[in-house]
Each structure stands twice: as C-alpha cells, then as structure tokens.
Coordinates of C-alpha atoms in Angstrom, one line a residue:
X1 CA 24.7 -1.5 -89.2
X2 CA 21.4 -0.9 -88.2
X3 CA 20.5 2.1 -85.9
X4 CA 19.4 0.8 -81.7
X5 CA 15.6 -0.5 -81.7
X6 CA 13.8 1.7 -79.0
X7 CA 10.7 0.5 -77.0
X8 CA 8.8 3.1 -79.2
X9 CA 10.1 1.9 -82.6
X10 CA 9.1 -1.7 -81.5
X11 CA 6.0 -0.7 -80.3
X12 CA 5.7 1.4 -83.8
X13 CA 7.0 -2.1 -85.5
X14 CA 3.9 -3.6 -84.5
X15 CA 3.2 -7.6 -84.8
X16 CA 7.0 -7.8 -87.4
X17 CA 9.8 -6.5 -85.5
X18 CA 12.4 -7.2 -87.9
X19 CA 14.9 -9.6 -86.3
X20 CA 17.9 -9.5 -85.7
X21 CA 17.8 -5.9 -83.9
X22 CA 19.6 -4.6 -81.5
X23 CA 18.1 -2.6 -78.4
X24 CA 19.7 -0.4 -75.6
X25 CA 19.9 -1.4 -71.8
X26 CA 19.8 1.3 -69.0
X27 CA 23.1 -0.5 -67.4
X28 CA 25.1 0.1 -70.6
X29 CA 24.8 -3.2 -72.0
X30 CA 23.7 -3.6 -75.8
X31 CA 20.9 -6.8 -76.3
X32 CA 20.9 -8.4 -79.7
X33 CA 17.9 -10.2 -80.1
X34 CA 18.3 -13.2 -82.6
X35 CA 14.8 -14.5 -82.5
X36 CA 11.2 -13.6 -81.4
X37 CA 9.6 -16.4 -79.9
X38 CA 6.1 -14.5 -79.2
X39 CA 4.9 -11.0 -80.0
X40 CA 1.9 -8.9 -78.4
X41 CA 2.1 -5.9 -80.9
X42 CA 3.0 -2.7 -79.0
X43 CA 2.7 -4.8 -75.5
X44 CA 5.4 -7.0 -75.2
X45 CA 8.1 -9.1 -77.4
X46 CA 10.1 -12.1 -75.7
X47 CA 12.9 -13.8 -77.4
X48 CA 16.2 -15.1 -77.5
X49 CA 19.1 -12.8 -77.3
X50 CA 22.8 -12.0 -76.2
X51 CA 23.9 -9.9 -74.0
X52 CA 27.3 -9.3 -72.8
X53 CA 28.1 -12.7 -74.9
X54 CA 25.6 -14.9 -72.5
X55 CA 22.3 -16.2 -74.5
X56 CA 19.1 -15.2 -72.8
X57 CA 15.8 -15.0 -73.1
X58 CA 14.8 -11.5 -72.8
X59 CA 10.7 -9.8 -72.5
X60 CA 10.5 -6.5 -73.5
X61 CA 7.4 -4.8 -71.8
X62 CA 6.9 -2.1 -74.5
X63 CA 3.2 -0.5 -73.8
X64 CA 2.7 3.0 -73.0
X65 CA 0.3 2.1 -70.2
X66 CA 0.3 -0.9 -68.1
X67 CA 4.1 -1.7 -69.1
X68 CA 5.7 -1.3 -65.5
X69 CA 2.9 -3.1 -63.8
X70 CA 3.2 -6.2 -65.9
X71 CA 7.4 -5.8 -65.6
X72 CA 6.8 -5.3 -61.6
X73 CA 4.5 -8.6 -62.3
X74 CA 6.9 -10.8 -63.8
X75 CA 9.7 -9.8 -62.0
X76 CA 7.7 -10.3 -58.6
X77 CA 6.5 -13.7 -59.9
X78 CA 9.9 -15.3 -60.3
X79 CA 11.1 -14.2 -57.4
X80 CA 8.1 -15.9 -55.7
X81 CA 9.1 -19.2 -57.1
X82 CA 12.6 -18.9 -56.4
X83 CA 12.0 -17.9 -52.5
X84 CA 9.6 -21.2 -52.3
X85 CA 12.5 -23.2 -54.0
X86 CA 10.2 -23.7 -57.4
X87 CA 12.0 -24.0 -60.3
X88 CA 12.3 -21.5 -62.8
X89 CA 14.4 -19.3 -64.9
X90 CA 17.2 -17.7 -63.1
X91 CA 16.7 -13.6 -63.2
X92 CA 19.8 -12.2 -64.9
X93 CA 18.8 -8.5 -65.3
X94 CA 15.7 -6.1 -65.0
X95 CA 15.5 -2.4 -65.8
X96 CA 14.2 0.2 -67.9
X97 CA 14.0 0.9 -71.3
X98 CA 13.5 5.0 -73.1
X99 CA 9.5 4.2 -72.7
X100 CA 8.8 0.6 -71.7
X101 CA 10.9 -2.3 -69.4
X102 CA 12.9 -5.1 -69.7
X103 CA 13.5 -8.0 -68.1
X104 CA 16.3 -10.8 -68.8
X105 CA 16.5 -14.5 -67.5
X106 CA 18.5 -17.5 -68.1
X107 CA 17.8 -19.4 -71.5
X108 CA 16.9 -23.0 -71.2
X109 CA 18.6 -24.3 -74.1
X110 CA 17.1 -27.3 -75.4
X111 CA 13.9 -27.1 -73.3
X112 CA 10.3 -28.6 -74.6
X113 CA 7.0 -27.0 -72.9
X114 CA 5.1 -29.5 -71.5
X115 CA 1.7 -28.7 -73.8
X116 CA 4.3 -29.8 -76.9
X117 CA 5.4 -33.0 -74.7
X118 CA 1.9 -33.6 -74.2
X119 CA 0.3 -33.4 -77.6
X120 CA 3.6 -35.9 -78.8
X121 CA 2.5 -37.8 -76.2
X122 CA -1.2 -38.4 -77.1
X123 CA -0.2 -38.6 -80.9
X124 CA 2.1 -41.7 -80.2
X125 CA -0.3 -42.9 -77.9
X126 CA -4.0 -42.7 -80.2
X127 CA -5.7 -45.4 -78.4
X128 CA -4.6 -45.2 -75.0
X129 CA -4.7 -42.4 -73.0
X130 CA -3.0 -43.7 -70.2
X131 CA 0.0 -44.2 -71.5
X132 CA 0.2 -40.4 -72.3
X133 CA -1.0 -39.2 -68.9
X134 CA 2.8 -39.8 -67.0
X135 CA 3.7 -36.6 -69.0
X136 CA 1.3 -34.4 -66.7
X137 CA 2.5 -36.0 -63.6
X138 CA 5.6 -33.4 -62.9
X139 CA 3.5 -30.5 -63.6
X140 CA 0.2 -31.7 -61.5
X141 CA 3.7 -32.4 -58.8
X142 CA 4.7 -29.1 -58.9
X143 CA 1.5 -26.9 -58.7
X144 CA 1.0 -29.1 -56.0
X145 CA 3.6 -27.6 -54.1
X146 CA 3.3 -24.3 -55.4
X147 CA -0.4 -24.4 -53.7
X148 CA 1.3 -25.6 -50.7
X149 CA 4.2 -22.8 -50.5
X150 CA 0.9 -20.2 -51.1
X151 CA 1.5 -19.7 -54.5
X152 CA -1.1 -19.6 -57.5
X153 CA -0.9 -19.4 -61.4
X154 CA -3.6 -17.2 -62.4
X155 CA -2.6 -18.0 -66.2
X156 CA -2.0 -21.6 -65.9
X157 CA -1.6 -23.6 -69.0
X158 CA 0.9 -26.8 -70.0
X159 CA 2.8 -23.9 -71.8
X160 CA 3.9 -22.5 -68.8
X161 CA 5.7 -25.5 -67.7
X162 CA 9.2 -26.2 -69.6
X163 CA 11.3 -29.1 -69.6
X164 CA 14.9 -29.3 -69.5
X165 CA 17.1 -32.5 -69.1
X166 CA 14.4 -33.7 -66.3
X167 CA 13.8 -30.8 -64.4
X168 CA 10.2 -29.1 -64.7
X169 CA 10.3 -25.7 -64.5
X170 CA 7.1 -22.8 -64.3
X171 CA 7.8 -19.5 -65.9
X172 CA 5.6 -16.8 -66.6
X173 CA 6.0 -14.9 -63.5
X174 CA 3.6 -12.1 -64.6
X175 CA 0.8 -14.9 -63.5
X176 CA 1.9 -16.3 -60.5
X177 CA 0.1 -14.8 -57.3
X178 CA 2.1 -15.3 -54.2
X179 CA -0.9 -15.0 -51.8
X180 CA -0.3 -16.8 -48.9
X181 CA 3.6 -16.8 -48.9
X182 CA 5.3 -20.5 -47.4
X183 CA 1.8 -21.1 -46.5
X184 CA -0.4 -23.2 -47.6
X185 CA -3.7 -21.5 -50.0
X186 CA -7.1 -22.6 -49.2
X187 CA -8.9 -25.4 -50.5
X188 CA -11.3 -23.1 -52.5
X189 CA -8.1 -21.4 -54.3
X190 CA -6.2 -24.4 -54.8
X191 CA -9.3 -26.1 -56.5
X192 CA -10.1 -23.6 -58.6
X193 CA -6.3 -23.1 -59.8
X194 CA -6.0 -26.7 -60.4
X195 CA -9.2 -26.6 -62.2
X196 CA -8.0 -24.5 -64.9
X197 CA -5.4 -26.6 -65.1
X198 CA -7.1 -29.7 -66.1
X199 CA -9.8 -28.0 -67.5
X200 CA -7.5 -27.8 -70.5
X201 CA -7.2 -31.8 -70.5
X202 CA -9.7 -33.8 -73.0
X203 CA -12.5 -35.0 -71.2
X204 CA -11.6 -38.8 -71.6
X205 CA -9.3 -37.7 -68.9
X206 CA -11.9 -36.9 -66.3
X207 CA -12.0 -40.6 -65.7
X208 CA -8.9 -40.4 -64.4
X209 CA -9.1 -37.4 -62.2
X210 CA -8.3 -39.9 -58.9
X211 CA -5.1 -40.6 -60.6
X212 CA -3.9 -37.2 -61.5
X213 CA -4.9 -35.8 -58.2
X214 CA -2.3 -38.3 -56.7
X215 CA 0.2 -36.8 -57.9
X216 CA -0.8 -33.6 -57.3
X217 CA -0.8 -34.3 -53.5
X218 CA 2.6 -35.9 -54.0
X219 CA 3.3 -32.0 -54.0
X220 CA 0.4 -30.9 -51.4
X221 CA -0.1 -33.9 -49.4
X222 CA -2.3 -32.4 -46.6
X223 CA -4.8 -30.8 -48.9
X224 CA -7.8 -32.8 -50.3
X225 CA -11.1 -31.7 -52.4
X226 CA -14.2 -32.9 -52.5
X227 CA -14.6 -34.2 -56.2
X228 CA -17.9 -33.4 -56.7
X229 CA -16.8 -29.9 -56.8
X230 CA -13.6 -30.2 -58.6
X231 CA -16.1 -31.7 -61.4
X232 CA -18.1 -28.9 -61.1
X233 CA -15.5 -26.2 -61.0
X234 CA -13.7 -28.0 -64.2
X235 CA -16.8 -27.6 -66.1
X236 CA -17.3 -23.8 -65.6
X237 CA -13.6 -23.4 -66.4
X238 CA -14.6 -25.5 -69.8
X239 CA -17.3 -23.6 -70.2
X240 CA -15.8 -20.0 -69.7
X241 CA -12.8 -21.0 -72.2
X242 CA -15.1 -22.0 -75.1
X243 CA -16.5 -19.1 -75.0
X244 CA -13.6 -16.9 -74.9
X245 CA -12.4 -18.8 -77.2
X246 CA -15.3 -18.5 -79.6
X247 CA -15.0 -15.1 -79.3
X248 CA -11.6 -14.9 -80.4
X249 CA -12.5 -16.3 -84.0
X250 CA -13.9 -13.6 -84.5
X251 CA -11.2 -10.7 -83.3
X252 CA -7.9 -9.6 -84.1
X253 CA -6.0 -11.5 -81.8
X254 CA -2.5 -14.1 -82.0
X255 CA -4.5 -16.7 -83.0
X256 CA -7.0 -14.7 -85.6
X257 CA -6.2 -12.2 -88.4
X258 CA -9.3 -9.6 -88.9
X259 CA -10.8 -7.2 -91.3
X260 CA -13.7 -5.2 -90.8
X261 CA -14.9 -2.7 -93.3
X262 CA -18.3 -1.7 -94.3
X263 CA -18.1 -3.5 -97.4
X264 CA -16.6 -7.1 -95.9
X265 CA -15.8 -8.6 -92.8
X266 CA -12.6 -11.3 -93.0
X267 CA -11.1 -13.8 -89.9
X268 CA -8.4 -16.0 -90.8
X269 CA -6.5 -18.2 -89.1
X270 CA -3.0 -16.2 -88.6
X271 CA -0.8 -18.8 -89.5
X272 CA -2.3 -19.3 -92.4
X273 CA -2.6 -15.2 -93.5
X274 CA -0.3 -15.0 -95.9
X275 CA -0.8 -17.9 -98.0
X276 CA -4.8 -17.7 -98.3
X277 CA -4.3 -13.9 -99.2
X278 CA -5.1 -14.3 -103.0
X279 CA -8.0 -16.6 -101.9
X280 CA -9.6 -14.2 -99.4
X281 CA -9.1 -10.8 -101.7
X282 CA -10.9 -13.1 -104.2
X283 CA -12.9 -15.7 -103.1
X284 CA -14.9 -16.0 -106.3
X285 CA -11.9 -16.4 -108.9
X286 CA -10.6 -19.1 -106.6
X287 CA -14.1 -21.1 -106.3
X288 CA -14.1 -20.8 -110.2
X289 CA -10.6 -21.5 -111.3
X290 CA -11.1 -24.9 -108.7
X291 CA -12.9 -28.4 -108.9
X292 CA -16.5 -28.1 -108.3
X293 CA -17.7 -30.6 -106.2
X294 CA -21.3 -28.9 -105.9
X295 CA -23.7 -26.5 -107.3
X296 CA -27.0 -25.9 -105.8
X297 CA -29.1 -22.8 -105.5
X298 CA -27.8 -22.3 -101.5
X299 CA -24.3 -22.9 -102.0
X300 CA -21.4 -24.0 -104.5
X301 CA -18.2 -26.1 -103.6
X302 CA -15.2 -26.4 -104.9
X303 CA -11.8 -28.0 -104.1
X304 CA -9.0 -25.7 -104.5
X305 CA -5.2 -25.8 -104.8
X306 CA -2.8 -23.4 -102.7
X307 CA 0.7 -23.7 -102.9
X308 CA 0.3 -27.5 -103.4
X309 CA -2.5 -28.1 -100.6
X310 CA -5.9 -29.0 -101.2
X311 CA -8.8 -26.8 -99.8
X312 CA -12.2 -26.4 -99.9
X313 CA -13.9 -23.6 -100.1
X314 CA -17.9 -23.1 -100.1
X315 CA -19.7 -20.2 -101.1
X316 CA -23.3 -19.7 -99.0
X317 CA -25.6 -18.3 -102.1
X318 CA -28.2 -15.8 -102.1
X319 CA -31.1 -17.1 -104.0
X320 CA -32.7 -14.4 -104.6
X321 CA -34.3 -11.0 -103.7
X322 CA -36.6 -12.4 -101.0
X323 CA -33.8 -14.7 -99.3
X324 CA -31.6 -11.6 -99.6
X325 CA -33.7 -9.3 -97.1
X326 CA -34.1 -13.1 -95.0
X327 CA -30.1 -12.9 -95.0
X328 CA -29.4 -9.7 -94.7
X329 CA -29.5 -9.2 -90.6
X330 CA -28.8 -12.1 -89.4
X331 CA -24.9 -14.0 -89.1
X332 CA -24.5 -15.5 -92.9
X333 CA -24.5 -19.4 -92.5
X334 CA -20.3 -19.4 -93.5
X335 CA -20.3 -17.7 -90.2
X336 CA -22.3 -20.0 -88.3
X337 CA -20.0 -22.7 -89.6
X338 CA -17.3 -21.1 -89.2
X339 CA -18.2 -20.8 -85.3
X340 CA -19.2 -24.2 -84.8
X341 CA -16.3 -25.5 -86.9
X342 CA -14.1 -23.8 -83.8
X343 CA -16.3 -25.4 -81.4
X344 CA -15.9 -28.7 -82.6
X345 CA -12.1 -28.5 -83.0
X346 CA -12.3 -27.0 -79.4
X347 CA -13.8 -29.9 -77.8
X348 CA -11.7 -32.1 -79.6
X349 CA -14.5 -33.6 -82.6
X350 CA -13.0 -33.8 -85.7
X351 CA -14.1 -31.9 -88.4
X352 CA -12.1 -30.5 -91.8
X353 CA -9.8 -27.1 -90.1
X354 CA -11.5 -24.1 -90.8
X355 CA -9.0 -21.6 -91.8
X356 CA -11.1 -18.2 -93.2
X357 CA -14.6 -16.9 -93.3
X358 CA -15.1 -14.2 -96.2
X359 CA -18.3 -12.2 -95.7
X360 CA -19.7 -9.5 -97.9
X361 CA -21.6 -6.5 -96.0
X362 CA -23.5 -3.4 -97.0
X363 CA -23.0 -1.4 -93.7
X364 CA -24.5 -3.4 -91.3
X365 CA -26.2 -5.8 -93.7
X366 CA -24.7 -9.0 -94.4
X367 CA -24.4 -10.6 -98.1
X368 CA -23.2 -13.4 -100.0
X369 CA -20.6 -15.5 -97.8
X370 CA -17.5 -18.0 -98.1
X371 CA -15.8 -20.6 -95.8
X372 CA -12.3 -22.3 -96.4
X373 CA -11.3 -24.8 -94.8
X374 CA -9.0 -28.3 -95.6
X375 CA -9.9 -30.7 -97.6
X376 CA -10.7 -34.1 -96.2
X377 CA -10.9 -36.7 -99.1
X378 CA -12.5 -39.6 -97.6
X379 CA -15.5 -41.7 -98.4
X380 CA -18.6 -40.4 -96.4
X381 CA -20.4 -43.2 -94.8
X382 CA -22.8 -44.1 -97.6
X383 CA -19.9 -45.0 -99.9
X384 CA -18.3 -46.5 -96.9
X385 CA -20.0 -48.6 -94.7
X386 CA -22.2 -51.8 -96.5
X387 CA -25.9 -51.8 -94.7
X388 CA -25.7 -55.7 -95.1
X389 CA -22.9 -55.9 -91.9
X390 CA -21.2 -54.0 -88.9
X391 CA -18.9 -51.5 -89.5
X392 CA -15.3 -52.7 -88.7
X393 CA -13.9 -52.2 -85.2
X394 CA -12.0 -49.5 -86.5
X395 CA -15.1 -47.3 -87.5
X396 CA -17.5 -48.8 -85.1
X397 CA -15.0 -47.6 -82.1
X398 CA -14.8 -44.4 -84.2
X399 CA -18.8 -43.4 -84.2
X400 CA -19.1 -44.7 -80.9
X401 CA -16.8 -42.2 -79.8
X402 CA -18.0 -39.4 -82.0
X403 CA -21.9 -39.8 -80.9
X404 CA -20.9 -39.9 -77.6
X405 CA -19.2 -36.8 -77.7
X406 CA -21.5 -35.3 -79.2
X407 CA -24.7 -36.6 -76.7
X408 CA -22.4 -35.2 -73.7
X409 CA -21.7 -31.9 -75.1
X410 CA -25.5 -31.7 -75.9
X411 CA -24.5 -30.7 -79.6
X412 CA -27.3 -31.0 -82.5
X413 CA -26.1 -31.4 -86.4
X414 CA -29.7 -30.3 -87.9
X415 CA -28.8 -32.3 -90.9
X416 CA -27.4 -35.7 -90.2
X417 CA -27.2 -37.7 -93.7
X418 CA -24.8 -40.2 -94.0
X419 CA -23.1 -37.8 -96.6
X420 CA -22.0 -35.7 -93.9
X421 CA -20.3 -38.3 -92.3
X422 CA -17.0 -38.3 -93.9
X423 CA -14.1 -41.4 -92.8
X424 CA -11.1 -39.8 -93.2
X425 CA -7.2 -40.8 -91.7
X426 CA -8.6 -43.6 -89.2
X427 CA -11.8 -40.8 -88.0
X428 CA -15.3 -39.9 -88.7
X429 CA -15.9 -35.8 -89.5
X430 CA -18.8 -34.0 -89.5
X431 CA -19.1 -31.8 -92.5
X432 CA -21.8 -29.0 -93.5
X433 CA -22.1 -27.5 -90.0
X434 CA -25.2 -24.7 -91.0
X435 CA -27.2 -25.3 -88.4
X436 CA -25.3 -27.0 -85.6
X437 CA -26.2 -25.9 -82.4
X438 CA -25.2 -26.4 -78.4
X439 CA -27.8 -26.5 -76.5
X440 CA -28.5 -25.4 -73.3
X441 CA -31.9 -26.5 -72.6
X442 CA -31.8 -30.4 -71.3
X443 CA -35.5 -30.5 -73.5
X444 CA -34.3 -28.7 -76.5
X445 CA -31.5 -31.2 -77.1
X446 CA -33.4 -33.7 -76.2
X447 CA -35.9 -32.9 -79.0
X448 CA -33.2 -31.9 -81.7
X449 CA -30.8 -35.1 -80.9
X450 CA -34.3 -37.3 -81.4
X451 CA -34.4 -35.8 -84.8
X452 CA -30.9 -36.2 -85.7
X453 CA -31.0 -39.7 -84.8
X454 CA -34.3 -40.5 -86.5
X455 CA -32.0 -38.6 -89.7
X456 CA -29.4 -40.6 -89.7
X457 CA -30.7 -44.2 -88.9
X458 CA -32.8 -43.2 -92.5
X459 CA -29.8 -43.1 -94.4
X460 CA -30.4 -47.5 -94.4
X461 CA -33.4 -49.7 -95.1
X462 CA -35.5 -50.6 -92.0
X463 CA -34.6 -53.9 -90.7
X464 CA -30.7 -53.8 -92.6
X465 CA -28.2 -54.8 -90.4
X466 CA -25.8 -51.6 -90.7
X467 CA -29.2 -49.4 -89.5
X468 CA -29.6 -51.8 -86.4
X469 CA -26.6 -51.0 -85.6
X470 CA -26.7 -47.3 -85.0
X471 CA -29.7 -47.8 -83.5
X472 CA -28.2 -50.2 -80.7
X473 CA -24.7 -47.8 -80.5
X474 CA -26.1 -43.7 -80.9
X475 CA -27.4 -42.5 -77.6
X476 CA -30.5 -42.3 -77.1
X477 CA -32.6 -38.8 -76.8
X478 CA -32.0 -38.6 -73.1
X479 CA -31.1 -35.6 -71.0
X480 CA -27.8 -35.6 -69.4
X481 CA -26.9 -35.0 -66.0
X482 CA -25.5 -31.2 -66.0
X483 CA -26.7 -28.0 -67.7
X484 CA -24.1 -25.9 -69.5
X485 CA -24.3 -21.8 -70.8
X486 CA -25.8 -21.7 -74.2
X487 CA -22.3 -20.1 -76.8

C-alpha cells in the first residue's frame, strides 16, 4: 500500500497527483481520494473521495501562503448560503492538514453544472435560442435571492451552479461575499454581480435581457435596474474577460500549456498536450511527412494526421535576410493568428480550433513560426456558392450572421477573398487570420471594414447576382454605437 499523501507531497506532485491516494485528517479519519475533478498545482486539489465509508467531495487547500485564507473563504462562503437558506453542499468536515487545509462537503451524486446544461441546451437548440434560455432561469432565480439575502458571487460563472434531481444549488463558497447579511445589497452591487453573470451569455441573448431579468426578480422582486446601465456594465465585463482571456493563451495556466526558452516559445491547448507532443518538438518533420495544401514564399500548409485526426498546420516563412531583421522584433504572424483565432472562438465566430503556436527565438528575437489548428474540409465560398443565384437560406442566414458579428464587434479580416471563407458543418469560418484586427477607433474600423467589403464583393463579376447579394446583406462601413478597449 502506498505511504499517506501529505499537503507538501501534493503540493510537490504538482498538476498529476497520482490517484487513488490516500491523505491524513487532523480528526483521525483517513480520506481516500478516488478522483480529481480540478487541480491548481501546489494551490488546491478537489475531488471525490471517502471518508469514514461516506462519498464526498473533498478541496484540499495545499499552498504554503494564502492556504488558510482561501479555506477560512470557502468555509465562510457556505455557511453564508446555508444561514440565507441557499442551497448548497452540506459542510461535513473542515480542519487542518501537516502544511495546508481541508475542507469536506456532501457529494451530489449525479449532479450536472448548469454551464454543461446550458451548452446541451443550445446544441439541441441551433436555431432557436429561446428554447435554450429556460435552463438559465433557476440560476438568474437564485442569484436573485442571494442579492436579496446580501449575498454576492465575486466568481460567478454557470459552473458554479449544480443541478441535482431539480434543485439548483451554488457552490464555490471561497467566492461568495456575504456583505450585507439578510439584507438586501445595493443596486450598484447587484448589477454589477449580475453583470458578470450574463456577460458570459452570447450576445444574441442581450435581446432578451427583459426576459431573463424577470426571473431574476422572481428571486429579488423589489430591486430594479436601469437597463441602459446593465448594457453598459455587461459590456465592460465582456470586454475585461476577453482580455484576460487573451492573455491566458499565452501563459501557463488550466487552460494553456507553456514553454519559454531562449531558443522557442510554445502554447498549447492543455487538453491537447500530450497528443500534439511529437508535432510541437518537431513541427518541420510533421509539415513534411503531411499533405501539402500550399507552398508559397510566406508560408507552407499542410494537412496532417495525429492519432487518426486531421490537422492543419501552417508554417509562417522567412523569405529572406531582409524580411528576417523585418520579423525579427515584432509578434511572428502564427502568433497573431493564434491570438485572434482565441478571439474569434471567444466571441463565438467560428473559425478552425487553434490548438498550438510553435515559435522559434534567438533571445529576444523572434524567427520562423508554426500554427496548428483542426482541419475544416469544406468548400470555401468560390467553389461553393454559384455568382449566377442567391445563396441557399442555409448559407445566406449563415453570412448574415457571420458579418454581422463581425460589424458589431468592430473586427477587420485585412484579406477577405472568397477563399477564406470556408462552409463547413452547416457554418461559414474565417481562415488565414494574419492581419485581423479589433478595432477601437469608430473611424479606423470604419475605414478597414470599407476595404474588406470592397475585397470580398470582388471575389464576383460586377452586376452577377451572387455579388448583389453581399452587397445588399454585409453591413455597411458605418460606425456603431459604442466604443470598446483596443486587445
């Protein structure tokens, strides 16, 4: 049998406890943990485990600073909600470890998070938004009455919601501010807390913000907001998470695997670490042993196979001497892609799944660069579409959608041919992302959308019918009504 985990060996284990382990309590008790369900390495594990032959889910705060302040947190949190008759997790032990905390609750067996509910929601639901929104309902219910009973989630997400046989319940205690106790918070904190909240939402939902706020009040009757500056607030939170987001691609984080060494930089997705490793240590005997789809002087493409699942991975060239010392201090176009790949995926705009960027570097100076991402074998829109007609409802709803989405979010594509419009699985994606841009300027969109559009409507003979089309359905270069932080 294995010798007793300790928080130092865990924190030692890093981001691969090996499971099952076995881990000391300060009443006596042993806890087996069978499972980790989420791992900050050397700051806290959570998973399932038994204890005294009861299942429960059990958080280890394991950090050598900050782990009793978070353990206080959590345990503080929960009892919050239970005093203010919110449901959550019933507390079933708390104590201390030989250099961290733990903390044990009941296990809801069986239990979905709401952010899993919701996604299965929208996926059987494509076309109709609606029909997906009475999902949100019990959670937009009960931070109403948490805002009531003085409560706020500072870390408020669908995730934090789980439901179990009907009943919603909110967990993560370490985020749950009780500061106005069985009264009720102001109207400034309870907007901005439900702003985060449906910041998170796509924006086809704004539309529907009188709807969702009803059932918010169904929890926090006697509160109401003025929606101009829920709008407002929900666009800062928007705005705030993109970039934190953003900014995650490029760290070592849960989402991101990282390497940074003087002679390469790496970010992968983390899911997808392991099996990209061969491609990613190297990227050059991958691109050759694949299926070349292109070969210019600024980059070469090829379609790759790993473990059965086509890729694509693009290598950004250096011509030559001259375009070397262009190149060398300035991000390498895979990594502009690679950042506005995320922001597209972010905002919901569908583009092939970046899953690495490969960079080569000389110190500080940056070199030849790759970008793999999934393959998307559709048609692109030259191949597609005939110039002599429409394009089906199908495709017409889907462009519609896409320019608009890309109008509001004052997003340029610097190089819109019709071959980097791809249809793929019922969508349009945008491929070869080098010099996308958001814009922050109303006037510098205005000019760079004007040129995109004047692009793409020369993919078709003047006076075809296919090229009257776009030019009846893609925005024009207007400004829009709000001004949003440059990313």
């Amino acid at each position: 049998m294995r010798p007793l985990e300790t928080a130092t060996t865990l924190r030692q284990a890093g981001r691969n406890p090996v499971v099952p382990f076995r881990i000391a309590l300060d009443d006596g008790r042993v806890a087996t943990v069978k499972r980790l369900l989420r791992v900050l390495p050397g700051k806290r594990l959570v998973g399932e485990a038994e204890v005294g032959g009861q299942t429960v889910l059990a958080k280890f705060f394991i950090a050598r600073r900050g782990s009793a302040r978070h353990f206080e947190q959590e345990r503080d949190g929960l009892a919050a909600l239970a005093a203010q008759a919110i449901a959550t997790p019933r507390l079933l032990g708390a104590g201390t470890l030989d250099s961290g905390h733990y903390l044990l609750t009941e296990f809801l067996d069986e239990a979905e998070d709401l952010a899993s509910c919701w996604q299965a929601a929208l996926a059987a639901h494509p076309c109709d938004i609606d029909a997906a929104l009475g999902v949100l309902s019990p959670a937009l219910e009960t931070l109403g009455r948490m805002h009531a009973r003085g409560l706020a989630q500072s870390d408020l997400h669908l995730g934090n919601f789980l439901r179990q046989r009907g009943v919603l319940y909110a967990i993560d205690g370490d985020a749950v501010r009780a500061r106005r106790p069985g009264r009720p918070l102001g109207a400034g904190d309870a907007l901005r807390n439900l702003a985060i909240l449906l910041a998170q939402l796509p924006r086809d939902v704004d539309a529907r913000l009188p709807a969702l706020l009803v059932d918010y009040h169904a929890g926090n009757p006697d509160l109401s907001f003025d929606p101009a500056s829920l709008r407002r607030e929900i666009a800062r939170v928007r705005s705030w998470r993109l970039r934190d987001y953003l900014a995650k691609t490029l760290r070592d984080c849960t989402l991101f695997h990282v390497e940074q060494r003087r002679d390469r930089f790496v970010s992968v997705v983390r899911e997808e670490a392991e099996r990209l490793a061969p491609v990613v240590a190297d990227p050059d005997l991958a691109l050759a042993a694949g299926s070349l789809l292109k070969d210019g002087g600024s980059s070469t493409v090829a379609r790759i196979d790993v473990g059965g699942r086509k890729l694509v991975i693009k290598r950004y060239n250096i011509k030559d001497t001259a375009h070397a010392l262009s190149r060398f201090w300035r991000p390498s176009r895979a990594w502009h892609s690679w950042i506005e790949a995320h922001r597209l995926a972010f905002l919901g705009i569908a583009t092939p799944r970046p899953l690495a960027l490969i960079e080569r570097r000389f110190g500080p100076l940056r070199g030849r660069a790759w970008l793999v991402t999934d393959s998307c074998d559709g048609p692109h829109l030259l191949q597609h579409l005939d110039a002599g007609s429409e394009p089906p409802p199908a495709e017409g709803r889907a462009l519609r959608e896409l320019f608009a989405a890309l109008h509001r979010e004052r997003i340029s594509h610097g190089d819109l041919k019709a071959t980097n419009l791809l249809w793929d699985q019922g969508g349009v994606k945008l491929i070869d992302l080098d010099a996308m841009r958001q814009h922050a300027s109303i006037a510098a969109h205005a000019r760079a959308w004007q040129k995109d559009r004047a692009r793409l409507l020369r993919n078709w003979p003047e006076g075809c019918v296919l090229r009257g089309w776009f030019d009846e359905n893609v925005p024009p270069a207007t400004p829009g009504p709000q001004r949003r932080s440059s990313t």
